[in-house]
């Protein structure tokens, strides 16, 4: 079957790879000169099924107000006349009940756990390398209140069968030796030994090369302008500045830019760009750098070891598609890494990056079929696109081949939004 994939971030590239392995004829359209140059470029590097949870949860509206008053706030909302932003925000608030949280988390964990298994199999199959580490992740608590507040999270981890360890200061230092120098700054942590880390950009580039070797054609520098549609036939072509492209099946994997292209087809996709930032610091003293990921719970900033670099990522900013690099966000990231890993590297040498998380209001991505028989979606992966990429690719390839996917698709498709 001929399949056209729109977008070559970590999601579109994963879908392309698995489809090609299944013997399909795949073309990928991408506006950038190479894969993973937008949101999949500089993320925090966590492959974290253990942290797969929606941002919308009970207590979040109150926490959000407190966060916005902090100097190094994890949440920034730029008041704008953007109806999509406010509608998305309201929909997110409606998901802040315990009942919705449990449903949404269940869906996310289902895909994330499956995805980790797929990633492991992919590594074993191909030997793909991406500065990967399999040393778990550590959520670090600076206050006793944060540590005491973990009981709910622990209940959820137990219920989902996710292994975890509650650690005191010494326990944290055992896994992250560099923290010994700043022991007075935290009281303990929650470690998820099953989580992994790695460079999403390196992974996507390597996977694209493997996909190419399987026959996938990447068309870079192509701007997708519209998806042509006929009521009887479904999608008839994809219009671009390099001409029209046709196929038997079409997969939209355009991250935050997906809703605008499917709207004219009558699909209302509530995916909104939630801006995040990262800095990447060259390591100057390996003993002073993290071993894996340390997630600073106070600032919601993740500090991850990626080979000879430290990646520091965080902040949720609602400001539309604006890609400006805000200096105050860099300050927050620098503050966290110098506070916890002062010897690891010099933040003056860091590179600064921003990306738009394609977020749904319930945290769960939108993957699989639509009402249009030859059109499928693979977007809305929000905070966890790297974590969920391999599983998404595998599921999409199975669906397109008409095989039952490895997980139940209930609640993962656009049907949950009436699309
Ligand atoms: C600061 C930050 C930290 C994060 N940390 C983590 C983490 O630790 N773990 C994790 O699992 N996830 C993390 N994420 C989320 C993760 O990075 C995203 O979910 C993921 O990259 C989304 O991938 P995607 O392929 O859907 O989107 P993208 O990578 O944005 O890919 C979409 C592609 O479509 C292309 N495109 C768009 N419009 C057009 C058009 N009109 N024509 C042609 N091409 C087009 C773009 O160029 C792009 O390459 C983080 C995100 C941010 C911002």
XYZ file of C-alpha atoms and ligand atoms in Angstrom:
472
model
C 0.000 0.000 0.000
C 1.197 3.570 -0.680
C 1.214 5.681 2.478
C 1.923 9.413 2.696
C 3.064 10.663 6.090
C 2.816 14.359 6.837
C 5.575 15.450 9.208
C 8.950 14.018 10.159
C 9.176 14.607 13.885
C 9.764 11.624 16.149
C 6.156 10.524 15.603
C 5.969 10.701 11.785
C 9.405 9.099 11.466
C 8.461 6.223 13.794
C 5.267 5.600 11.839
C 7.271 5.623 8.591
C 9.809 3.124 9.926
C 7.259 0.584 11.143
C 5.194 0.905 7.966
C 8.247 0.317 5.793
C 9.202 -2.735 7.869
C 5.711 -4.052 7.200
C 6.380 -3.760 3.465
C 4.476 -0.572 2.568
C 5.594 2.067 0.097
C 6.087 5.148 2.266
C 6.749 8.822 1.482
C 7.260 11.438 4.215
C 6.683 15.159 3.591
C 8.544 17.596 5.843
C 9.105 21.353 5.572
C 12.457 21.306 7.366
C 15.700 20.185 5.681
C 15.968 17.092 7.964
C 13.902 15.073 10.478
C 13.236 16.228 14.058
C 14.166 19.888 13.700
C 11.049 21.207 15.463
C 9.564 19.931 18.762
C 11.430 16.620 18.621
C 14.776 18.441 18.548
C 15.574 19.548 22.093
C 13.201 17.887 24.545
C 14.121 16.804 28.061
C 15.110 13.311 26.946
C 12.950 11.246 29.287
C 11.407 8.008 28.073
C 9.159 7.889 31.036
C 6.155 5.578 31.133
C 6.341 5.928 34.930
C 5.509 9.643 34.694
C 2.815 9.181 32.061
C 0.049 11.267 33.508
C -2.033 14.142 32.209
C -1.277 17.642 33.434
C -4.985 18.035 34.104
C -5.569 16.518 37.510
C -7.344 17.197 40.799
C -5.780 20.163 42.606
C -4.049 21.458 39.469
C -6.155 24.664 39.149
C -5.083 25.741 42.671
C -1.475 24.689 42.077
C -1.500 26.617 38.780
C -2.283 29.864 40.602
C 0.574 29.239 43.068
C 2.962 28.355 40.240
C 2.187 31.545 38.352
C 3.160 33.590 41.407
C 6.602 31.922 41.649
C 9.700 33.705 40.356
C 10.864 30.582 38.497
C 7.364 29.541 37.514
C 6.722 26.225 35.752
C 3.587 27.721 34.165
C 3.302 30.937 32.157
C 0.121 32.154 30.493
C 0.410 35.120 28.132
C -3.060 36.672 27.981
C -4.008 36.693 24.291
C -7.103 37.104 22.176
C -6.852 33.532 20.987
C -10.167 31.661 21.289
C -8.399 28.329 20.635
C -6.236 28.888 23.700
C -9.113 29.719 26.024
C -11.302 26.875 24.722
C -8.413 24.484 25.175
C -7.825 25.817 28.705
C -11.490 25.329 29.622
C -11.462 21.799 28.233
C -8.357 21.109 30.283
C -10.052 22.415 33.443
C -12.966 20.040 32.803
C -10.423 17.196 32.885
C -9.188 18.139 36.360
C -11.533 15.773 38.239
C -10.300 12.571 39.895
C -12.514 10.451 37.641
C -11.252 12.065 34.392
C -7.664 11.948 35.639
C -7.842 8.199 36.206
C -9.367 7.529 32.780
C -6.814 9.752 31.012
C -3.865 8.373 32.935
C -4.967 4.814 32.162
C -4.975 5.613 28.433
C -1.569 7.287 28.554
C 0.077 4.526 30.590
C -1.345 1.927 28.196
C 0.400 3.516 25.224
C 3.568 4.543 27.097
C 4.257 1.112 28.592
C 3.661 -0.535 25.220
C 5.926 2.043 23.637
C 8.798 1.254 25.972
C 8.477 -2.439 25.048
C 8.532 -1.491 21.353
C 11.609 0.703 21.904
C 13.419 -2.172 23.621
C 12.567 -4.507 20.733
C 13.650 -1.857 18.213
C 17.016 -1.498 19.978
C 17.521 -5.247 20.023
C 16.562 -5.469 16.335
C 18.595 -2.591 14.958
C 21.224 -1.585 17.538
C 20.006 2.031 17.186
C 22.101 4.387 19.352
C 20.962 7.759 20.708
C 22.926 8.480 23.935
C 20.495 6.132 25.615
C 20.658 5.207 29.294
C 18.516 2.712 31.189
C 19.049 4.001 34.713
C 15.578 5.136 35.733
C 14.440 8.648 36.608
C 14.418 10.391 39.979
C 11.768 12.910 41.064
C 13.485 15.094 43.622
C 11.593 16.709 46.525
C 12.912 19.835 48.145
C 10.272 19.878 50.923
C 8.827 17.341 53.341
C 5.373 18.385 52.145
C 6.240 17.251 48.608
C 7.593 13.942 49.907
C 4.498 13.367 52.084
C 2.298 14.261 49.123
C 3.537 11.299 47.064
C 1.066 8.827 48.614
C -1.520 9.442 45.858
C 1.103 9.039 43.120
C 2.391 5.887 44.758
C -1.136 4.435 44.873
C -1.461 5.082 41.132
C 1.957 3.510 40.438
C 0.989 0.459 42.482
C -2.353 0.168 40.716
C -0.638 0.375 37.288
C 2.083 -2.100 38.322
C 4.884 0.444 37.753
C 7.960 -0.346 39.901
C 9.105 2.550 42.138
C 11.377 3.335 45.091
C 10.807 5.999 47.747
C 14.233 7.291 48.728
C 15.658 9.422 51.530
C 18.586 11.798 50.916
C 21.194 9.037 51.059
C 19.119 6.874 48.763
C 18.972 9.671 46.156
C 22.733 10.163 46.386
C 23.294 6.434 45.856
C 21.723 6.758 42.388
C 22.814 10.319 41.641
C 26.239 10.694 43.320
C 26.710 14.324 42.241
C 23.800 15.316 44.489
C 26.023 14.545 47.540
C 27.428 18.078 47.236
C 23.967 19.692 47.622
C 22.324 17.280 50.075
C 20.856 20.064 52.225
C 18.708 21.243 49.263
C 16.373 18.229 49.138
C 14.703 15.783 51.492
C 14.190 12.706 49.303
C 12.892 11.383 46.032
C 10.746 8.956 44.115
C 12.712 6.787 41.692
C 11.202 4.987 38.736
C 13.783 2.332 37.824
C 11.951 1.263 34.648
C 12.265 4.661 32.970
C 14.924 5.425 30.367
C 16.570 8.481 28.854
C 18.031 9.390 25.476
C 18.375 12.056 22.806
C 15.136 12.208 20.819
C 16.799 14.129 17.962
C 19.604 11.566 17.559
C 17.050 8.762 17.748
C 14.812 10.280 15.083
C 17.704 10.973 12.734
C 19.017 7.414 13.151
C 15.538 5.952 12.701
C 15.038 8.014 9.535
C 18.262 6.502 8.136
C 16.997 3.012 8.984
C 13.648 3.871 7.388
C 15.424 5.109 4.258
C 17.303 1.822 4.097
C 13.891 0.114 4.164
C 12.828 2.191 1.165
C 11.088 5.222 2.766
C 11.333 8.383 0.640
C 11.762 11.594 2.641
C 10.831 14.787 0.813
C 12.403 17.600 2.849
C 11.806 21.302 2.341
C 8.212 20.670 1.284
C 5.527 22.924 2.771
C 2.152 21.246 3.121
C -0.582 23.741 2.245
C -3.837 21.748 2.322
C -5.374 18.303 2.364
C -7.695 17.944 -0.633
C -10.887 16.096 0.109
C -13.872 14.760 -1.776
C -16.980 13.749 0.172
C -17.288 10.441 -1.693
C -13.623 9.472 -2.044
C -12.056 10.804 1.162
C -8.642 12.460 0.895
C -7.705 12.824 -2.767
C -4.315 14.591 -2.499
C -2.018 16.660 -0.325
C -1.295 20.077 -1.808
C 2.228 21.428 -1.243
C 4.554 24.058 -2.644
C 6.240 21.178 -4.505
C 3.021 20.016 -6.149
C 0.317 17.501 -5.231
C 1.075 14.145 -3.589
C -1.299 11.183 -3.612
C -1.398 7.816 -1.832
C -3.786 5.096 -0.651
C -3.537 6.258 2.957
C -2.592 9.553 4.591
C -1.194 9.982 8.119
C -1.148 13.434 9.727
C 1.806 13.714 12.149
C 2.318 17.481 12.106
C 2.493 18.021 15.874
C 0.967 21.350 16.913
C 0.302 22.260 13.273
C -2.093 19.354 12.698
C -5.432 21.003 13.694
C -5.299 23.763 11.058
C -4.833 21.248 8.233
C -7.622 18.868 9.264
C -10.147 21.576 10.229
C -11.341 22.109 6.622
C -12.146 18.374 6.543
C -14.567 18.828 9.440
C -12.223 17.363 12.071
C -12.037 19.506 15.204
C -8.784 18.503 16.820
C -8.203 20.153 20.214
C -4.414 20.187 20.032
C -2.822 23.412 21.296
C 0.883 24.389 21.290
C 2.275 24.437 24.827
C 5.654 26.063 24.612
C 8.603 24.597 26.484
C 12.293 25.445 26.735
C 15.572 23.631 27.177
C 19.238 24.398 27.552
C 21.999 21.955 26.654
C 25.175 22.299 28.687
C 28.469 20.631 27.665
C 29.748 18.554 30.608
C 33.053 19.745 32.013
C 33.165 17.457 35.070
C 31.433 14.098 34.568
C 31.413 13.427 38.323
C 29.387 16.600 38.844
C 26.735 15.734 36.238
C 23.561 13.662 36.600
C 23.685 9.932 35.839
C 20.175 9.864 34.419
C 17.176 12.231 34.787
C 16.554 14.234 37.940
C 13.143 15.913 37.872
C 13.081 18.873 40.257
C 9.518 18.763 41.557
C 9.538 22.370 42.796
C 10.286 23.917 39.409
C 9.054 20.996 37.246
C 12.386 21.044 35.456
C 14.078 17.843 34.242
C 17.880 17.597 34.241
C 19.080 14.746 32.034
C 22.432 13.273 31.101
C 22.730 12.850 27.325
C 26.215 11.513 26.611
C 28.654 14.359 27.244
C 25.880 16.955 27.643
C 23.316 17.911 30.273
C 19.856 18.682 28.891
C 17.678 20.836 31.151
C 14.051 21.165 30.086
C 10.795 22.508 31.389
C 8.161 25.292 31.528
C 4.652 25.192 30.126
C 3.888 28.456 28.388
C 0.620 29.261 26.665
C 1.476 31.884 24.061
C 0.288 30.462 20.745
C 2.823 29.632 18.024
C 5.313 32.284 19.114
C 8.812 30.747 19.052
C 10.718 33.599 20.680
C 13.396 32.577 23.180
C 12.407 34.295 26.450
C 15.461 35.117 28.581
C 13.548 34.648 31.864
C 12.797 31.012 30.967
C 16.507 30.435 30.436
C 17.154 31.906 33.899
C 14.871 29.282 35.448
C 16.619 26.401 33.694
C 20.055 27.773 34.599
C 18.940 28.253 38.183
C 17.886 24.599 38.573
C 20.960 23.034 36.988
C 23.458 25.250 38.818
C 21.607 24.703 42.089
C 21.649 20.883 41.827
C 24.714 20.180 39.667
C 27.005 23.202 40.154
C 30.131 21.351 38.924
C 28.555 19.603 35.921
C 29.155 22.287 33.302
C 29.113 25.988 32.627
C 25.678 27.366 31.712
C 27.340 30.243 29.840
C 28.325 27.655 27.202
C 24.806 26.249 26.899
C 22.605 26.390 23.814
C 19.031 27.567 24.335
C 16.011 26.101 22.533
C 12.241 26.231 22.493
C 9.580 23.884 21.124
C 5.807 23.565 21.014
C 4.323 20.513 22.712
C 1.265 19.385 20.739
C -1.068 19.063 23.734
C -4.579 17.730 24.029
C -6.662 18.920 26.999
C -6.801 15.360 28.400
C -3.082 14.664 27.890
C -3.712 11.600 25.705
C -2.550 11.695 22.083
C -4.911 11.284 19.156
C -3.904 8.267 17.098
C -5.616 6.004 14.599
C -8.638 6.238 12.344
C -10.871 9.223 11.558
C -14.334 9.372 9.957
C -12.523 9.734 6.621
C -11.563 6.161 5.701
C -8.155 6.890 4.126
C -7.061 9.522 6.678
C -5.387 8.721 9.985
C -4.040 10.905 12.770
C -0.933 10.601 14.860
C -0.588 13.752 16.905
C -1.300 15.397 20.260
C 1.503 13.609 22.130
C 2.083 16.687 24.305
C 4.609 16.191 27.085
C 5.342 12.582 26.186
C 5.882 12.266 22.451
C 9.365 10.829 22.821
C 8.121 8.331 25.402
C 5.228 7.232 23.198
C 6.865 7.357 19.753
C 7.877 3.744 19.126
C 4.521 2.408 20.350
C 2.648 4.925 18.221
C 4.618 3.885 15.130
C 3.934 0.214 15.729
C 0.221 0.728 16.435
C -0.239 2.840 13.308
C 1.534 0.266 11.124
C -0.675 -2.509 12.516
C -3.850 -0.474 11.974
C -2.904 0.368 8.387
C -2.103 -3.286 7.696
C -5.527 -4.243 9.080
C -3.928 -6.147 11.974
C -5.136 -5.854 15.581
C -2.703 -3.487 17.341
C -0.849 -4.607 20.469
C -3.010 -2.362 22.686
C -6.689 -1.552 22.978
C -7.443 1.612 20.943
C -10.379 2.612 23.141
C -10.109 6.314 24.034
C -7.050 6.949 21.844
C -8.707 8.036 18.592
C -10.311 11.352 17.655
C -13.712 9.693 18.180
C -13.491 10.779 21.826
C -13.859 14.379 20.618
C -16.660 13.427 18.249
C -14.239 13.716 15.284
C 10.752 21.522 26.610
C 10.174 20.185 26.197
C 10.551 19.055 26.914
C 10.012 17.811 26.565
N 10.447 16.710 27.232
C 9.981 15.484 26.872
C 10.476 14.318 27.524
O 11.366 14.377 28.372
N 9.937 13.123 27.176
C 8.961 12.998 26.222
O 8.481 11.891 25.995
N 8.510 14.090 25.554
C 8.995 15.331 25.863
N 8.540 16.436 25.201
C 7.486 16.285 24.195
C 7.999 15.786 22.853
O 9.146 16.496 22.475
C 6.876 15.964 21.791
O 5.697 15.334 22.244
C 7.288 15.350 20.459
O 8.511 15.861 20.016
C 6.197 15.606 19.399
O 6.630 15.006 18.217
P 5.822 15.198 16.854
O 6.519 14.361 15.847
O 4.374 14.981 17.105
O 5.954 16.747 16.545
P 7.159 17.549 15.822
O 8.473 17.088 16.302
O 6.835 18.987 15.954
O 7.016 17.088 14.321
C 6.054 17.635 13.429
C 6.761 17.871 12.123
O 5.810 18.383 11.184
C 6.466 19.351 10.399
N 5.456 20.275 9.855
C 4.543 21.001 10.551
N 3.763 21.714 9.702
C 4.197 21.433 8.443
C 3.780 21.835 7.147
N 2.765 22.691 6.959
N 4.448 21.340 6.069
C 5.468 20.453 6.235
N 5.901 20.026 7.436
C 5.276 20.505 8.539
C 7.418 20.057 11.354
O 8.480 20.660 10.659
C 7.859 18.911 12.250
O 9.091 18.362 11.851
C 9.065 17.708 25.503
C 8.719 18.840 24.771
C 9.273 20.076 25.099
C 8.900 21.276 24.291
